[in-house]
């Protein structure tokens, strides 16, 4: 669930709102925004855990979707010194913690942005991949 913490970091830094235009593991048809999907990684015994992820972006226009993702990639690429991802609480019940704060993390630089093809409305889905060590 570290990718949910990553979305909380993006929300905390003004890139959108979780469940409104920042989505975890899914992007409903017709919605605009950015979603994160977890990608599995093998981990060697005794080493730090690794979580790769892919960011997908769809905007009101192809250019808007690309710009949004570019801004996020630029932010994440400059976030090497961040060593904690914030906890995530349920918006409907702030006493319920969905994911605890995760300390001692490293956000590795993201890939370049790629055109991932068209959605059913003919808009480009933009993607970039990244990795978090924790």
PDB file of C-alpha atoms in Angstrom:
ATOM      1  CA  UNK A   1       0.000   0.000   0.000  1.00  0.00           C
ATOM      2  CA  UNK A   2       3.019   2.288  -0.180  1.00  0.00           C
ATOM      3  CA  UNK A   3       1.612   3.649  -3.444  1.00  0.00           C
ATOM      4  CA  UNK A   4      -1.360   4.980  -1.463  1.00  0.00           C
ATOM      5  CA  UNK A   5       1.129   6.865   0.730  1.00  0.00           C
ATOM      6  CA  UNK A   6       2.720   8.206  -2.453  1.00  0.00           C
ATOM      7  CA  UNK A   7      -0.676   9.571  -3.531  1.00  0.00           C
ATOM      8  CA  UNK A   8      -1.029  11.231  -0.124  1.00  0.00           C
ATOM      9  CA  UNK A   9       2.346  12.901  -0.685  1.00  0.00           C
ATOM     10  CA  UNK A  10       1.086  14.201  -4.030  1.00  0.00           C
ATOM     11  CA  UNK A  11      -2.143  15.459  -2.442  1.00  0.00           C
ATOM     12  CA  UNK A  12      -0.202  17.168   0.360  1.00  0.00           C
ATOM     13  CA  UNK A  13       1.858  18.977  -2.281  1.00  0.00           C
ATOM     14  CA  UNK A  14      -1.070  20.313  -4.288  1.00  0.00           C
ATOM     15  CA  UNK A  15      -1.282  17.855  -7.173  1.00  0.00           C
ATOM     16  CA  UNK A  16      -4.910  16.949  -6.545  1.00  0.00           C
ATOM     17  CA  UNK A  17      -7.221  15.160  -4.156  1.00  0.00           C
ATOM     18  CA  UNK A  18      -7.371  11.411  -3.544  1.00  0.00           C
ATOM     19  CA  UNK A  19     -10.572   9.901  -5.016  1.00  0.00           C
ATOM     20  CA  UNK A  20     -11.274  13.104  -6.973  1.00  0.00           C
ATOM     21  CA  UNK A  21      -8.378  13.405  -9.417  1.00  0.00           C
ATOM     22  CA  UNK A  22      -5.715  11.218  -7.760  1.00  0.00           C
ATOM     23  CA  UNK A  23      -6.636   7.552  -7.889  1.00  0.00           C
ATOM     24  CA  UNK A  24      -5.178   4.410  -6.359  1.00  0.00           C
ATOM     25  CA  UNK A  25      -4.917   1.347  -8.617  1.00  0.00           C
ATOM     26  CA  UNK A  26      -7.771   2.450 -10.934  1.00  0.00           C
ATOM     27  CA  UNK A  27      -8.998   5.292 -13.111  1.00  0.00           C
ATOM     28  CA  UNK A  28     -12.690   5.064 -13.878  1.00  0.00           C
ATOM     29  CA  UNK A  29     -13.760   5.611 -17.467  1.00  0.00           C
ATOM     30  CA  UNK A  30     -14.570   9.247 -18.103  1.00  0.00           C
ATOM     31  CA  UNK A  31     -12.566  10.516 -15.120  1.00  0.00           C
ATOM     32  CA  UNK A  32      -9.637  12.879 -15.504  1.00  0.00           C
ATOM     33  CA  UNK A  33      -6.601  12.752 -13.303  1.00  0.00           C
ATOM     34  CA  UNK A  34      -3.624  10.650 -12.332  1.00  0.00           C
ATOM     35  CA  UNK A  35      -3.653   7.144 -10.984  1.00  0.00           C
ATOM     36  CA  UNK A  36      -0.930   4.943  -9.612  1.00  0.00           C
ATOM     37  CA  UNK A  37      -0.638   1.194 -10.190  1.00  0.00           C
ATOM     38  CA  UNK A  38       1.744  -1.009  -8.204  1.00  0.00           C
ATOM     39  CA  UNK A  39       4.265  -3.141 -10.096  1.00  0.00           C
ATOM     40  CA  UNK A  40       5.758  -6.140  -8.309  1.00  0.00           C
ATOM     41  CA  UNK A  41       9.501  -6.550  -7.785  1.00  0.00           C
ATOM     42  CA  UNK A  42      11.606  -9.465  -6.590  1.00  0.00           C
ATOM     43  CA  UNK A  43      13.489  -8.686  -3.408  1.00  0.00           C
ATOM     44  CA  UNK A  44      16.631 -10.388  -2.213  1.00  0.00           C
ATOM     45  CA  UNK A  45      16.738 -11.654   1.349  1.00  0.00           C
ATOM     46  CA  UNK A  46      18.077  -9.014   3.705  1.00  0.00           C
ATOM     47  CA  UNK A  47      17.824  -6.144   1.243  1.00  0.00           C
ATOM     48  CA  UNK A  48      15.526  -3.134   1.328  1.00  0.00           C
ATOM     49  CA  UNK A  49      12.071  -3.689  -0.072  1.00  0.00           C
ATOM     50  CA  UNK A  50      11.362  -2.244  -3.492  1.00  0.00           C
ATOM     51  CA  UNK A  51       8.042  -1.020  -4.849  1.00  0.00           C
ATOM     52  CA  UNK A  52       7.873  -0.018  -8.472  1.00  0.00           C
ATOM     53  CA  UNK A  53       4.841   1.876  -9.688  1.00  0.00           C
ATOM     54  CA  UNK A  54       3.386   3.309 -12.834  1.00  0.00           C
ATOM     55  CA  UNK A  55       1.652   6.671 -13.002  1.00  0.00           C
ATOM     56  CA  UNK A  56      -1.077   7.111 -15.607  1.00  0.00           C
ATOM     57  CA  UNK A  57      -2.473  10.519 -16.549  1.00  0.00           C
ATOM     58  CA  UNK A  58      -5.540  11.505 -18.537  1.00  0.00           C
ATOM     59  CA  UNK A  59      -6.522  15.158 -18.826  1.00  0.00           C
ATOM     60  CA  UNK A  60      -9.262  17.268 -20.353  1.00  0.00           C
ATOM     61  CA  UNK A  61      -6.927  17.425 -23.355  1.00  0.00           C
ATOM     62  CA  UNK A  62      -3.862  15.461 -24.396  1.00  0.00           C
ATOM     63  CA  UNK A  63      -1.620  18.418 -23.530  1.00  0.00           C
ATOM     64  CA  UNK A  64      -3.247  18.895 -20.089  1.00  0.00           C
ATOM     65  CA  UNK A  65      -2.732  15.220 -19.232  1.00  0.00           C
ATOM     66  CA  UNK A  66       0.918  15.342 -20.267  1.00  0.00           C
ATOM     67  CA  UNK A  67       1.592  18.581 -18.362  1.00  0.00           C
ATOM     68  CA  UNK A  68       0.034  17.216 -15.183  1.00  0.00           C
ATOM     69  CA  UNK A  69       2.188  14.106 -15.328  1.00  0.00           C
ATOM     70  CA  UNK A  70       5.289  16.150 -16.206  1.00  0.00           C
ATOM     71  CA  UNK A  71       4.754  18.336 -13.124  1.00  0.00           C
ATOM     72  CA  UNK A  72       4.421  15.248 -10.914  1.00  0.00           C
ATOM     73  CA  UNK A  73       7.493  13.576 -12.439  1.00  0.00           C
ATOM     74  CA  UNK A  74       9.517  16.773 -11.941  1.00  0.00           C
ATOM     75  CA  UNK A  75       8.390  16.888  -8.291  1.00  0.00           C
ATOM     76  CA  UNK A  76       9.212  13.226  -7.659  1.00  0.00           C
ATOM     77  CA  UNK A  77      12.570  13.530  -9.404  1.00  0.00           C
ATOM     78  CA  UNK A  78      13.475  16.362  -7.035  1.00  0.00           C
ATOM     79  CA  UNK A  79      12.227  14.420  -3.978  1.00  0.00           C
ATOM     80  CA  UNK A  80      15.327  12.302  -3.424  1.00  0.00           C
ATOM     81  CA  UNK A  81      15.842  13.835   0.018  1.00  0.00           C
ATOM     82  CA  UNK A  82      12.338  12.952   1.257  1.00  0.00           C
ATOM     83  CA  UNK A  83      12.717  10.147   3.767  1.00  0.00           C
ATOM     84  CA  UNK A  84       9.105   9.625   4.890  1.00  0.00           C
ATOM     85  CA  UNK A  85       5.783   9.134   3.162  1.00  0.00           C
ATOM     86  CA  UNK A  86       2.765  10.493   5.079  1.00  0.00           C
ATOM     87  CA  UNK A  87       0.107   8.353   6.685  1.00  0.00           C
ATOM     88  CA  UNK A  88      -3.239   8.061   4.931  1.00  0.00           C
ATOM     89  CA  UNK A  89      -6.493   8.436   6.833  1.00  0.00           C
ATOM     90  CA  UNK A  90     -10.026   7.676   5.681  1.00  0.00           C
ATOM     91  CA  UNK A  91     -11.644  10.924   4.503  1.00  0.00           C
ATOM     92  CA  UNK A  92     -15.032   9.784   5.848  1.00  0.00           C
ATOM     93  CA  UNK A  93     -13.639   8.664   9.209  1.00  0.00           C
ATOM     94  CA  UNK A  94     -10.423  10.550  10.067  1.00  0.00           C
ATOM     95  CA  UNK A  95      -9.876   8.270  13.076  1.00  0.00           C
ATOM     96  CA  UNK A  96      -9.319   5.300  10.726  1.00  0.00           C
ATOM     97  CA  UNK A  97      -5.745   5.053   9.472  1.00  0.00           C
ATOM     98  CA  UNK A  98      -5.654   3.362   6.065  1.00  0.00           C
ATOM     99  CA  UNK A  99      -1.854   3.265   5.848  1.00  0.00           C
ATOM    100  CA  UNK A 100       0.719   4.222   8.475  1.00  0.00           C
ATOM    101  CA  UNK A 101       3.502   6.727   7.787  1.00  0.00           C
ATOM    102  CA  UNK A 102       6.439   4.964   6.133  1.00  0.00           C
ATOM    103  CA  UNK A 103       9.917   6.113   7.171  1.00  0.00           C
ATOM    104  CA  UNK A 104      13.372   5.542   5.689  1.00  0.00           C
ATOM    105  CA  UNK A 105      12.229   5.620   2.074  1.00  0.00           C
ATOM    106  CA  UNK A 106      14.035   6.720  -1.073  1.00  0.00           C
ATOM    107  CA  UNK A 107      12.100   7.920  -4.113  1.00  0.00           C
ATOM    108  CA  UNK A 108      14.192   7.055  -7.150  1.00  0.00           C
ATOM    109  CA  UNK A 109      13.942   9.248 -10.278  1.00  0.00           C
ATOM    110  CA  UNK A 110      11.037   8.430 -12.606  1.00  0.00           C
ATOM    111  CA  UNK A 111      11.282   7.358 -16.205  1.00  0.00           C
ATOM    112  CA  UNK A 112      10.561   9.690 -19.068  1.00  0.00           C
ATOM    113  CA  UNK A 113       6.903  10.170 -19.980  1.00  0.00           C
ATOM    114  CA  UNK A 114       5.464   7.789 -22.559  1.00  0.00           C
ATOM    115  CA  UNK A 115       2.354   7.822 -24.744  1.00  0.00           C
ATOM    116  CA  UNK A 116       0.472   4.687 -23.673  1.00  0.00           C
ATOM    117  CA  UNK A 117      -2.200   4.868 -26.370  1.00  0.00           C
ATOM    118  CA  UNK A 118      -5.733   6.202 -26.591  1.00  0.00           C
ATOM    119  CA  UNK A 119      -8.649   5.698 -24.224  1.00  0.00           C
ATOM    120  CA  UNK A 120     -12.203   5.021 -25.445  1.00  0.00           C
ATOM    121  CA  UNK A 121     -12.737   8.782 -25.893  1.00  0.00           C
ATOM    122  CA  UNK A 122      -9.665   9.198 -28.084  1.00  0.00           C
ATOM    123  CA  UNK A 123      -7.539  10.894 -25.410  1.00  0.00           C
ATOM    124  CA  UNK A 124      -3.920   9.898 -24.837  1.00  0.00           C
ATOM    125  CA  UNK A 125      -3.071   8.084 -21.613  1.00  0.00           C
ATOM    126  CA  UNK A 126       0.395   9.244 -20.517  1.00  0.00           C
ATOM    127  CA  UNK A 127       2.593   7.050 -18.298  1.00  0.00           C
ATOM    128  CA  UNK A 128       5.800   7.199 -16.282  1.00  0.00           C
ATOM    129  CA  UNK A 129       7.318   4.582 -13.989  1.00  0.00           C
ATOM    130  CA  UNK A 130       9.213   4.941 -10.750  1.00  0.00           C
ATOM    131  CA  UNK A 131      10.586   3.044  -7.779  1.00  0.00           C
ATOM    132  CA  UNK A 132      10.498   3.522  -4.013  1.00  0.00           C
ATOM    133  CA  UNK A 133      13.026   1.835  -1.739  1.00  0.00           C
ATOM    134  CA  UNK A 134      11.850   1.263   1.836  1.00  0.00           C
TER     135      UNK A 134
END
